Coordinates of C-alpha atoms (C1' of nucleotides) in Angstrom, one line a residue:
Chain A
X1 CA 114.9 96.7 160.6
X2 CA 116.9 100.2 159.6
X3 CA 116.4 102.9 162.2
X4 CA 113.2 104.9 160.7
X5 CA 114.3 108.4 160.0
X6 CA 111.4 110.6 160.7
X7 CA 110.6 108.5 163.3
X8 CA 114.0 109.5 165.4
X9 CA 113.3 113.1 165.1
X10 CA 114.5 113.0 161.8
X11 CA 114.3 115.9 160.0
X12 CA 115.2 115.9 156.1
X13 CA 118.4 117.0 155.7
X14 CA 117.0 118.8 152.3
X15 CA 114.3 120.7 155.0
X16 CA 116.5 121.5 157.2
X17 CA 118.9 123.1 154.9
X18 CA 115.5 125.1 153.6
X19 CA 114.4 126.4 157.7
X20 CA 116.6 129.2 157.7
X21 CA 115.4 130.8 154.7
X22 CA 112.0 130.4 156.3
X23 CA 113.0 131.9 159.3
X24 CA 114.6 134.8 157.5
X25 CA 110.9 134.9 155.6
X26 CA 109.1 135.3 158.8
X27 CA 111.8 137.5 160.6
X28 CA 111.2 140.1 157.6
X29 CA 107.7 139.8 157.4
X30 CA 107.6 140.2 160.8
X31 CA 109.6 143.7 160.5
X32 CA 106.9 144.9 158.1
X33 CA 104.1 144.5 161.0
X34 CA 102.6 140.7 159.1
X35 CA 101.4 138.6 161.8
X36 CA 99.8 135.9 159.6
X37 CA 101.2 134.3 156.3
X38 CA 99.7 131.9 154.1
X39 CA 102.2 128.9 153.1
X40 CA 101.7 130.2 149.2
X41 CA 102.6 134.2 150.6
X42 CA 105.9 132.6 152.7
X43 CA 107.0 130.3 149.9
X44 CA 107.2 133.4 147.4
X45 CA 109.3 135.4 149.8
X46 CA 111.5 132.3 150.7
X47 CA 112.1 131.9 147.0
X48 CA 110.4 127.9 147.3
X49 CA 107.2 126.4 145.9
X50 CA 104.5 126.1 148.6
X51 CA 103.9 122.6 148.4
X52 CA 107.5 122.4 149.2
X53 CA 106.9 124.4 152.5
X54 CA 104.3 122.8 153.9
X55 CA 105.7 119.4 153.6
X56 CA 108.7 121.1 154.9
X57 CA 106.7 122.4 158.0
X58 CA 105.0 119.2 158.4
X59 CA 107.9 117.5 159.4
X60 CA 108.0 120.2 162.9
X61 CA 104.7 119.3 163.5
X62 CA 101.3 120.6 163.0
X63 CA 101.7 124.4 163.4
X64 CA 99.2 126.0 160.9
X65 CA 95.5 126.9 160.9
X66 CA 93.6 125.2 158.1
X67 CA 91.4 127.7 156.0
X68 CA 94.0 130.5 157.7
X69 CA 97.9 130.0 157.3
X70 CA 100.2 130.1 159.5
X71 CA 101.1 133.0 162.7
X72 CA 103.9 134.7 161.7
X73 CA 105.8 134.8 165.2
X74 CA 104.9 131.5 166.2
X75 CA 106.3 129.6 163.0
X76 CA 109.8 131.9 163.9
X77 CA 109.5 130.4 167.4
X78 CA 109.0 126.7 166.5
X79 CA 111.8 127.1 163.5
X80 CA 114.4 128.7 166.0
X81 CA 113.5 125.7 168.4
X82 CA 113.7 123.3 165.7
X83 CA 117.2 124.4 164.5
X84 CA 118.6 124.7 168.3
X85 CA 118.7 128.8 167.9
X86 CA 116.9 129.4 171.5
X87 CA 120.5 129.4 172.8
X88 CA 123.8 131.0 171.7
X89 CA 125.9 129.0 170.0
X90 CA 129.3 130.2 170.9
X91 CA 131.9 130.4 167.9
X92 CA 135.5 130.4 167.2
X93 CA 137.0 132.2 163.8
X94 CA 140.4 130.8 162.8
X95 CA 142.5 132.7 160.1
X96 CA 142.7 136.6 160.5
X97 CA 143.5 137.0 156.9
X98 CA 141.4 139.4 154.6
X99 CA 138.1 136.6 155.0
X100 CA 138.6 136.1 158.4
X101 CA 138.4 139.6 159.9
X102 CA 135.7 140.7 157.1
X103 CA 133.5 137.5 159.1
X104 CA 134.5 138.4 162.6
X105 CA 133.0 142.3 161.6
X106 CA 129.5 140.5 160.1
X107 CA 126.7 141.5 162.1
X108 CA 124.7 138.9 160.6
X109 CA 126.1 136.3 163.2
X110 CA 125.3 137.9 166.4
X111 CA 121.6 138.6 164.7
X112 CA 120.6 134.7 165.0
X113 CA 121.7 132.4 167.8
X114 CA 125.4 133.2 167.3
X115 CA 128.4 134.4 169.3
X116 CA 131.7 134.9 168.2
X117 CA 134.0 134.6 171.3
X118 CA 137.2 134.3 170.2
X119 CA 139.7 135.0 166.9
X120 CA 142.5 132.9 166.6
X121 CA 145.6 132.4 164.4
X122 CA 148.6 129.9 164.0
X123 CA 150.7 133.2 163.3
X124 CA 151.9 134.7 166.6
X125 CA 152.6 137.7 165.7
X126 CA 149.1 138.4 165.2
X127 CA 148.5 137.4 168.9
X128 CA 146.6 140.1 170.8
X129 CA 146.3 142.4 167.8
X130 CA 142.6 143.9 168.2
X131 CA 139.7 143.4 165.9
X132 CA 136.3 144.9 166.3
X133 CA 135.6 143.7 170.1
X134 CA 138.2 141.4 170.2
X135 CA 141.9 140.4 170.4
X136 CA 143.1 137.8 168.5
X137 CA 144.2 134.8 170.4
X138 CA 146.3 131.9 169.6
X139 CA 145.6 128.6 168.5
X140 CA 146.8 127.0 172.3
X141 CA 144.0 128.7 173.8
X142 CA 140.8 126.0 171.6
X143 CA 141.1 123.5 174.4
X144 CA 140.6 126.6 177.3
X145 CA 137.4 127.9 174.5
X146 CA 136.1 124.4 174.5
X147 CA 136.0 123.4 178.1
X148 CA 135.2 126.9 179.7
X149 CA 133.3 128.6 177.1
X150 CA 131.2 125.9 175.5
X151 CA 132.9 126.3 171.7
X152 CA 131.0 124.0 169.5
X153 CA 131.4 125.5 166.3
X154 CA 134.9 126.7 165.0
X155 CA 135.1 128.8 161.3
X156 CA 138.2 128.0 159.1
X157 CA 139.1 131.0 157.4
X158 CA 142.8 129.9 156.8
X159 CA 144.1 129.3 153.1
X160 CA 144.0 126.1 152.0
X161 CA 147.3 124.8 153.0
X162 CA 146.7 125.2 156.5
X163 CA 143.1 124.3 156.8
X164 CA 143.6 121.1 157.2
X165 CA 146.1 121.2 160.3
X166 CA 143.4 123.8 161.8
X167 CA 141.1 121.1 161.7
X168 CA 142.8 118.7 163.1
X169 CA 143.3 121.4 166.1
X170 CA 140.0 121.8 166.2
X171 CA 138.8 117.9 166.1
X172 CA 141.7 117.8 169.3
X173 CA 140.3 120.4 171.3
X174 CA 136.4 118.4 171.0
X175 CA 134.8 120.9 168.4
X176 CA 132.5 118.8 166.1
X177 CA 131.2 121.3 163.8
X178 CA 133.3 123.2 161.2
X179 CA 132.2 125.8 159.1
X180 CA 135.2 125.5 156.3
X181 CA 135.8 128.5 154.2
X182 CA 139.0 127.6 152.6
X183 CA 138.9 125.7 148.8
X184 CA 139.8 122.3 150.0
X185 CA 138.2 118.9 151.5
X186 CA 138.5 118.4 155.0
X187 CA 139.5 114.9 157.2
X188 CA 137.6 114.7 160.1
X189 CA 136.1 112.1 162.3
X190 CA 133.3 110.5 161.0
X191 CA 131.1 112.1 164.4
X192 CA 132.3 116.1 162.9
X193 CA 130.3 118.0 161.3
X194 CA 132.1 119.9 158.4
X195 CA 130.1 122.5 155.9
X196 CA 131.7 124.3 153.0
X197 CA 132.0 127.4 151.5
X198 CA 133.5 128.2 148.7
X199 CA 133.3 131.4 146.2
X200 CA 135.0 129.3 143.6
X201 CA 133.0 126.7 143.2
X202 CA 130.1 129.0 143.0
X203 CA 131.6 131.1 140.6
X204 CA 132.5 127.7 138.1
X205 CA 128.7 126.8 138.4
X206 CA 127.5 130.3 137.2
X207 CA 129.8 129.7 134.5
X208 CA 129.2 126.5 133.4
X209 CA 125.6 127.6 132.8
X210 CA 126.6 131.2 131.1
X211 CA 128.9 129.2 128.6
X212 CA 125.9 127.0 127.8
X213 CA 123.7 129.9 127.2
X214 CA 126.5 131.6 125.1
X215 CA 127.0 128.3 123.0
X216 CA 123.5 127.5 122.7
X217 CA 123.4 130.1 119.1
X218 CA 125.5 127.5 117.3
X219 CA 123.7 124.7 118.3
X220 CA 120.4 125.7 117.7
X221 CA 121.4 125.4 113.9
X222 CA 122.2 121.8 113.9
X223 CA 120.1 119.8 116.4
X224 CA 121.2 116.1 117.3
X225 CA 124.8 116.6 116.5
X226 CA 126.2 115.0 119.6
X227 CA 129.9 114.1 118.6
X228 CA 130.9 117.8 118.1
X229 CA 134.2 118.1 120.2
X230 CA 136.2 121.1 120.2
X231 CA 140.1 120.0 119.5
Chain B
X1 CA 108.7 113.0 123.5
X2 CA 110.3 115.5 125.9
X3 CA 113.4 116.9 125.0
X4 CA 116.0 113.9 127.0
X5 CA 118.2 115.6 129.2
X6 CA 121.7 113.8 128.7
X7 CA 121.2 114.3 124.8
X8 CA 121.2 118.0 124.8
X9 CA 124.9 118.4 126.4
X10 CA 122.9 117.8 129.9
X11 CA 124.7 117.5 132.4
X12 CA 122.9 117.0 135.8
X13 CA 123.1 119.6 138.0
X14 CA 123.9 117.4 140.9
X15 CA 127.6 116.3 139.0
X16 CA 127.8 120.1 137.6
X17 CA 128.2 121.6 141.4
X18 CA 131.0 118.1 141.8
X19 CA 133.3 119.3 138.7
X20 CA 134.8 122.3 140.7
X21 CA 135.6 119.9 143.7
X22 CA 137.4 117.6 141.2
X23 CA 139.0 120.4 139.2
X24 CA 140.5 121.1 142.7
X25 CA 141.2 117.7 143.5
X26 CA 143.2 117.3 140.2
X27 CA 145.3 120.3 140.9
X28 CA 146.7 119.5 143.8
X29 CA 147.4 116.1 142.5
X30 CA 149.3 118.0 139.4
X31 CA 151.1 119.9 142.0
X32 CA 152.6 117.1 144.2
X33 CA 153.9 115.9 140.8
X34 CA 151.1 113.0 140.3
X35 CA 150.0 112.5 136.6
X36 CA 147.7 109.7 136.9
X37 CA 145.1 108.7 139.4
X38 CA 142.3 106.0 139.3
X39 CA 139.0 107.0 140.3
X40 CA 139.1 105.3 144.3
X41 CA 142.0 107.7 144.7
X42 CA 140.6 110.8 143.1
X43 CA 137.2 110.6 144.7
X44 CA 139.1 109.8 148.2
X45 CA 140.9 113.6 147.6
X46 CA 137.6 115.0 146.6
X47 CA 135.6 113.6 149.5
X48 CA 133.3 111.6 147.4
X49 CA 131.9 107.6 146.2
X50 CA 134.1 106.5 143.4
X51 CA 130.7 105.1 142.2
X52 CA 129.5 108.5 142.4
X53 CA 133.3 109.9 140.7
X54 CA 133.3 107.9 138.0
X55 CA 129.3 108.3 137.2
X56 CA 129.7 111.8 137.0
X57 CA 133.1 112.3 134.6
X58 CA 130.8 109.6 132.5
X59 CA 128.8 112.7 131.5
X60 CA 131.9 114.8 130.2
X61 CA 133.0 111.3 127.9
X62 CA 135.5 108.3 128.3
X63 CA 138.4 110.3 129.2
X64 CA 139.9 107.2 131.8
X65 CA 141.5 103.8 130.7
X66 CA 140.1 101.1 132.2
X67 CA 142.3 98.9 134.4
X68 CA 144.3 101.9 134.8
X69 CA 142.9 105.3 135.6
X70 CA 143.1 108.9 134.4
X71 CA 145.7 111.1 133.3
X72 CA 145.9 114.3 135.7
X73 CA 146.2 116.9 133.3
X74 CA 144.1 115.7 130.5
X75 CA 141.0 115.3 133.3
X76 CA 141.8 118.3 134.4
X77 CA 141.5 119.9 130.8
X78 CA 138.2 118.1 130.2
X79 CA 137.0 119.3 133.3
X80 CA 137.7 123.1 132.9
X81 CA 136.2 122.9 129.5
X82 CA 133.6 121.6 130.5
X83 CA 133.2 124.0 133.3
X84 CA 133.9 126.9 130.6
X85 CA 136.8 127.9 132.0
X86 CA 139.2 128.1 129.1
X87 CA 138.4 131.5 128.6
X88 CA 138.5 134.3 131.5
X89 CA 135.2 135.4 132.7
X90 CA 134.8 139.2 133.8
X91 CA 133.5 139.5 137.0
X92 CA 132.3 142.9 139.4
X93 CA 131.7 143.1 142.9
X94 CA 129.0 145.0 143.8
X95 CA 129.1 146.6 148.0
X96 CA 132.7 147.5 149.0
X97 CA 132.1 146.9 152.7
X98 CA 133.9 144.5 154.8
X99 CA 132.9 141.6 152.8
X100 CA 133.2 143.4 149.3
X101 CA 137.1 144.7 150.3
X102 CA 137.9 140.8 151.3
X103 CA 136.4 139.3 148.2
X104 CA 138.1 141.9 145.9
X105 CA 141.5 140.9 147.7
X106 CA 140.5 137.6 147.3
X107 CA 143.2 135.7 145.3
X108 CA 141.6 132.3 144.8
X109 CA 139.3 134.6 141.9
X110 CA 142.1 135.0 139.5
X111 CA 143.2 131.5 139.9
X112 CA 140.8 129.6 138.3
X113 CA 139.1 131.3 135.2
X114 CA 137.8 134.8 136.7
X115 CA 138.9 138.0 136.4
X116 CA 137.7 141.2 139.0
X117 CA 137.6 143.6 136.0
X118 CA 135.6 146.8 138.6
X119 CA 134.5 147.2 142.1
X120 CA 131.4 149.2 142.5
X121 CA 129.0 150.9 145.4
X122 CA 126.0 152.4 145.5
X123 CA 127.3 155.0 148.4
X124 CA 128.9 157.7 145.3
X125 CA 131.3 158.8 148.2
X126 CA 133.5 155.9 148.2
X127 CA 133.6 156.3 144.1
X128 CA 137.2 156.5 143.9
X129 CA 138.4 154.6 147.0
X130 CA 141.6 152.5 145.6
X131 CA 140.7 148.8 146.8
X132 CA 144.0 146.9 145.7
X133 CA 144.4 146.9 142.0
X134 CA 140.7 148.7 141.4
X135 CA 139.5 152.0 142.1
X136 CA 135.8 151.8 143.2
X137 CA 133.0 152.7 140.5
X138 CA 129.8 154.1 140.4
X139 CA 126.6 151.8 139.7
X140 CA 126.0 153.8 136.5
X141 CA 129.1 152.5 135.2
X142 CA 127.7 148.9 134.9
X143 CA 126.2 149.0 131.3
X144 CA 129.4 150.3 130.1
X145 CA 130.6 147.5 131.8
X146 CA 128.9 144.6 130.3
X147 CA 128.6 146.9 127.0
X148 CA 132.5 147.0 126.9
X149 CA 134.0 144.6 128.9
X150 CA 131.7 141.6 128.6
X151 CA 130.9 141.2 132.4
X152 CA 129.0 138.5 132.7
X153 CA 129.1 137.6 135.9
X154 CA 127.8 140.0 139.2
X155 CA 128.8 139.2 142.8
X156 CA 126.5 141.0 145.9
X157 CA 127.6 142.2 148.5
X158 CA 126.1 144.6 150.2
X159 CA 123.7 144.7 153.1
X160 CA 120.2 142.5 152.6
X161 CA 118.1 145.6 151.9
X162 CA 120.0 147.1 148.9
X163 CA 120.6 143.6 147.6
X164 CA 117.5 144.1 145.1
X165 CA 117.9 146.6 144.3
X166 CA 121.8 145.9 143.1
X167 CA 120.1 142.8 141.2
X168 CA 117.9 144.9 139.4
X169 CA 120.3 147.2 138.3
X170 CA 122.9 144.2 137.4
X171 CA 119.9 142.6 134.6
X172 CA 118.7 145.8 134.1
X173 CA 122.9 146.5 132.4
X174 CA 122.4 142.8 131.2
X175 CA 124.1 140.2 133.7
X176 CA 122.4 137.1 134.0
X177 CA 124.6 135.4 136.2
X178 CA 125.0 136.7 139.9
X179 CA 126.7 135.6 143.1
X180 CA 124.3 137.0 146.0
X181 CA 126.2 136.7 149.7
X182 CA 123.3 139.1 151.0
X183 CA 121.1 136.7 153.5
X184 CA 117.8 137.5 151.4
X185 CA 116.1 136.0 148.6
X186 CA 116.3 137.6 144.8
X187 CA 113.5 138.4 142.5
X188 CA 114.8 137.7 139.0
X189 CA 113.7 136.8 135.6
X190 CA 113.7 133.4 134.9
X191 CA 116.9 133.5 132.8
X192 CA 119.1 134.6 135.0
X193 CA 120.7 132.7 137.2
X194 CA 121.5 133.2 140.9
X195 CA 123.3 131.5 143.5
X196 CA 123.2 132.5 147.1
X197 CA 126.1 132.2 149.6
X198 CA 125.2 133.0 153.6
X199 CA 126.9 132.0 156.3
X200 CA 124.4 132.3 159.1
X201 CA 122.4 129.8 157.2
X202 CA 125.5 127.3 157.3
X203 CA 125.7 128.1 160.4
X204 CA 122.4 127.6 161.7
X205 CA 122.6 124.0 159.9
X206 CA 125.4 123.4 162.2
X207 CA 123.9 124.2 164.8
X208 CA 120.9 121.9 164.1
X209 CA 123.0 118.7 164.0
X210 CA 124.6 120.3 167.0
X211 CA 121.6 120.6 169.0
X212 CA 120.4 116.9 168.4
X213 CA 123.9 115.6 169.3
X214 CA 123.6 117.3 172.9
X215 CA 120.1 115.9 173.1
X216 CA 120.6 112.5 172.2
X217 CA 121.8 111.9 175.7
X218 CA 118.4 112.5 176.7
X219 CA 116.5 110.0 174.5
X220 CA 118.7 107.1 174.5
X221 CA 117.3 106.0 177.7
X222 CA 113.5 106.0 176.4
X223 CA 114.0 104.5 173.0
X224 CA 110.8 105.4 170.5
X225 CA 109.4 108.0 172.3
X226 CA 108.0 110.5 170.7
X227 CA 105.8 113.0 171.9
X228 CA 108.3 114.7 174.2
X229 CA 108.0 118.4 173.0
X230 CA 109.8 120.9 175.3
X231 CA 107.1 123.0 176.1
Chain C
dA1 C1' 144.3 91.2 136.7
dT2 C1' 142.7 95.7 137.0
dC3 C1' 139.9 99.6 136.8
dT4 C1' 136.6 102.2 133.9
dG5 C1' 131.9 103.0 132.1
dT6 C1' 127.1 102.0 132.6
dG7 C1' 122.6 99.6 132.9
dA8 C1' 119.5 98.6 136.6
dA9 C1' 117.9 98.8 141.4
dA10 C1' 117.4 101.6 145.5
dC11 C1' 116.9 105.8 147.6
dG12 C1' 115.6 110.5 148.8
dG13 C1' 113.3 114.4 147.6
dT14 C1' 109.6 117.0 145.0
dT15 C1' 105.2 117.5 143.2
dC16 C1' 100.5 116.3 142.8
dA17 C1' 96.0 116.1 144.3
dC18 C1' 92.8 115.7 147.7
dA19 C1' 91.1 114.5 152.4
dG20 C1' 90.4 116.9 156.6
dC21 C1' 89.6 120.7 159.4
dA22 C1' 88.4 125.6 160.6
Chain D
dT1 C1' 84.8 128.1 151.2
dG2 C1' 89.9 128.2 152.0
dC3 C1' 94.1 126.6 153.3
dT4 C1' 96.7 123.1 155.8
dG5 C1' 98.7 118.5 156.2
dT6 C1' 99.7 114.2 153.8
dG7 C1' 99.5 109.7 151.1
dA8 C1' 100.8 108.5 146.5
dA9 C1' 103.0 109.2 142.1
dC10 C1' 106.9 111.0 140.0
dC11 C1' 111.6 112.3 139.2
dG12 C1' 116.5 113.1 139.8
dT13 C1' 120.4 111.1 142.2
dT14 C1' 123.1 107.6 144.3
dT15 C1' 124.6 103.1 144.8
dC16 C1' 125.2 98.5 143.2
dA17 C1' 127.2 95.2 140.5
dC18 C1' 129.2 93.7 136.4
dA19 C1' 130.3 93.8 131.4
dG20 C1' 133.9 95.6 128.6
dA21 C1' 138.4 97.5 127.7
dT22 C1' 143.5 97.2 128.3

DNA sequence: ATCTGTGAAACGGTTCACAGCA
DNA sequence: TGCTGTGAACCGTTTCACAGAT
């Protein structure tokens, strides 16, 4: 009855999430002159367990050698189709704050299937100041990116109060995938895409798990005590 | 027989990486001047299942009254002691390039529990270098650091092929928490605890979902096919 | 009447262990 | 013999649905 998901092409979303380490994996080992990995070799330098990987690469079809492993520059190949990175993906950055312009100088986009073609910002000011290649443009000119460039991915790099309103500029001008830098939820369509980064967040989860560690010694004492609360 | 996961103070890891989005949540609640919320409304400003809301502050304790809600600022309390963020954690950035410099002027850091307490590079000829507040620090200066200073927590970022070596020198001076933004994987002891931030991989996600949007086109004519392979 | 807190069911993802192929 | 590809068991997470508290 219910759409079967690996039967659509479904990928899942846990794998795909993992495919770019792999293809950073291969891409490295293919630097150092390795044309054939076996999935135990490739899961140690992608940092997974190999049973992980293979299940993982069974869901892109049937690409290995059994008794042999896997060709180092044909895996790459069929990853970089799977993910969509045989073309350029052309990309927007919005924000030139301190984030934004340290993103629009990072090589590592232009490395893999990405193009940044345009900086934007709501400030005006800031229009047609140059950074790196570019000049940065105003927000007016997302509809122009969308329908004569191909934009398909824009990058919020705005503070939080004005990520939202970005978005929804975005959304307008027919972008459906957001990459959203800025510490706060976005609204969007149902049909957009939005991803998040946030140092924060990361920062709280390392130290939730250091404060464990450092409160662990006074535990260890005392075992089962449950109803300790500090107030 | 093994050691049960909630009885130990366990939270699961899945609700641990949701606290920081609620923490969030609640603060801009506090801000606009709101001092109660039920759980629908909180989870709606967070982006997630009330089911899933109200299963995850079960973990923290019964800090809501039922047929009414939560109090802002006590959740919000619970939530960053729970986190560990009571107390101020001292955090370096290791790699002042373009990335580095935008972190270090990053102001969302000091908000929420963390402290930049020293900027370092490997590169000794940037030692010196005023970056805002901080002058930058020589790597040999980290054991001092954690000796002194309690730094606990170690941010990369630098390019991917110094990044291990920066880890090693980070455990090696005793941190056992690290934020890695180099696009490469980190050989560590078990005990420390790494979380990695990259944006081509976020962005190569994106462009996966992108890819099969544009496609779909394609296959909804010849529903269930599905040996086409473009090759 | 309302909304929290939570067992129980459903789901997705991971690991196991081995059949299948070179 | 060696390593991939994969059904089946396992485990953590999410969702459901309602008992319990105010």
């Amino acid at each position: 009855m219910s759409a079967d998901v690996a039967a659509r092409r479904g990928i899942p979303d846990a794998s795909v999430a993992r495919l770019p380490g792999y293809l950073q994996a291969l891409t490295s080992l293919a630097e150092r002159g390795i044309s054939s990995v076996s999935s135990e070799e490739l899961a140690a330098a992608a940092g997974v367990s190999s049973a992980k990987l293979r299940k993982d690469l069974s869901h892109l079809g049937s690409y290995g050698v059994r008794g042999v492993g896997y060709e180092v520059d044909r895996l790459a190949y069929e990853i970089s189709t799977a993910l969509g990175l045989t073309q350029d993906w052309p990309v927007a950055i919005v924000g030139m704050g301190n984030l934004g312009r340290a993103l629009a100088a990072y090589s590592g986009f232009a490395t893999r299937g990405f193009n940044v073609i345009a900086l934007l910002d709501r400030d005006d000011s800031l229009v047609g100041t140059p950074v790196g290649d570019l000049a940065v443009r105003r927000m007016g000119d997302l509809d122009a990116l969308v329908r004569d460039d191909r934009l398909a991915i824009g990058v919020i790099a705005t503070p939080a109060d004005s990520a939202q309103d970005v978005a929804d500029r975005l959304v307008g001008a027919g972008v459906r995938s957001i990459l959203n830098f800025a510490p706060c939820v976005l609204d969007v369509p149902s049909d957009v895409m939005v991803r998040k980064v946030d140092m924060s967040t990361e920062l709280q989860i390392l130290a939730f798990h250091e404060q464990r560690r450092t409160g662990e010694l006074d535990l260890t004492a005392q075992s089962g005590v449950e109803g300790v609360v500090a107030l």
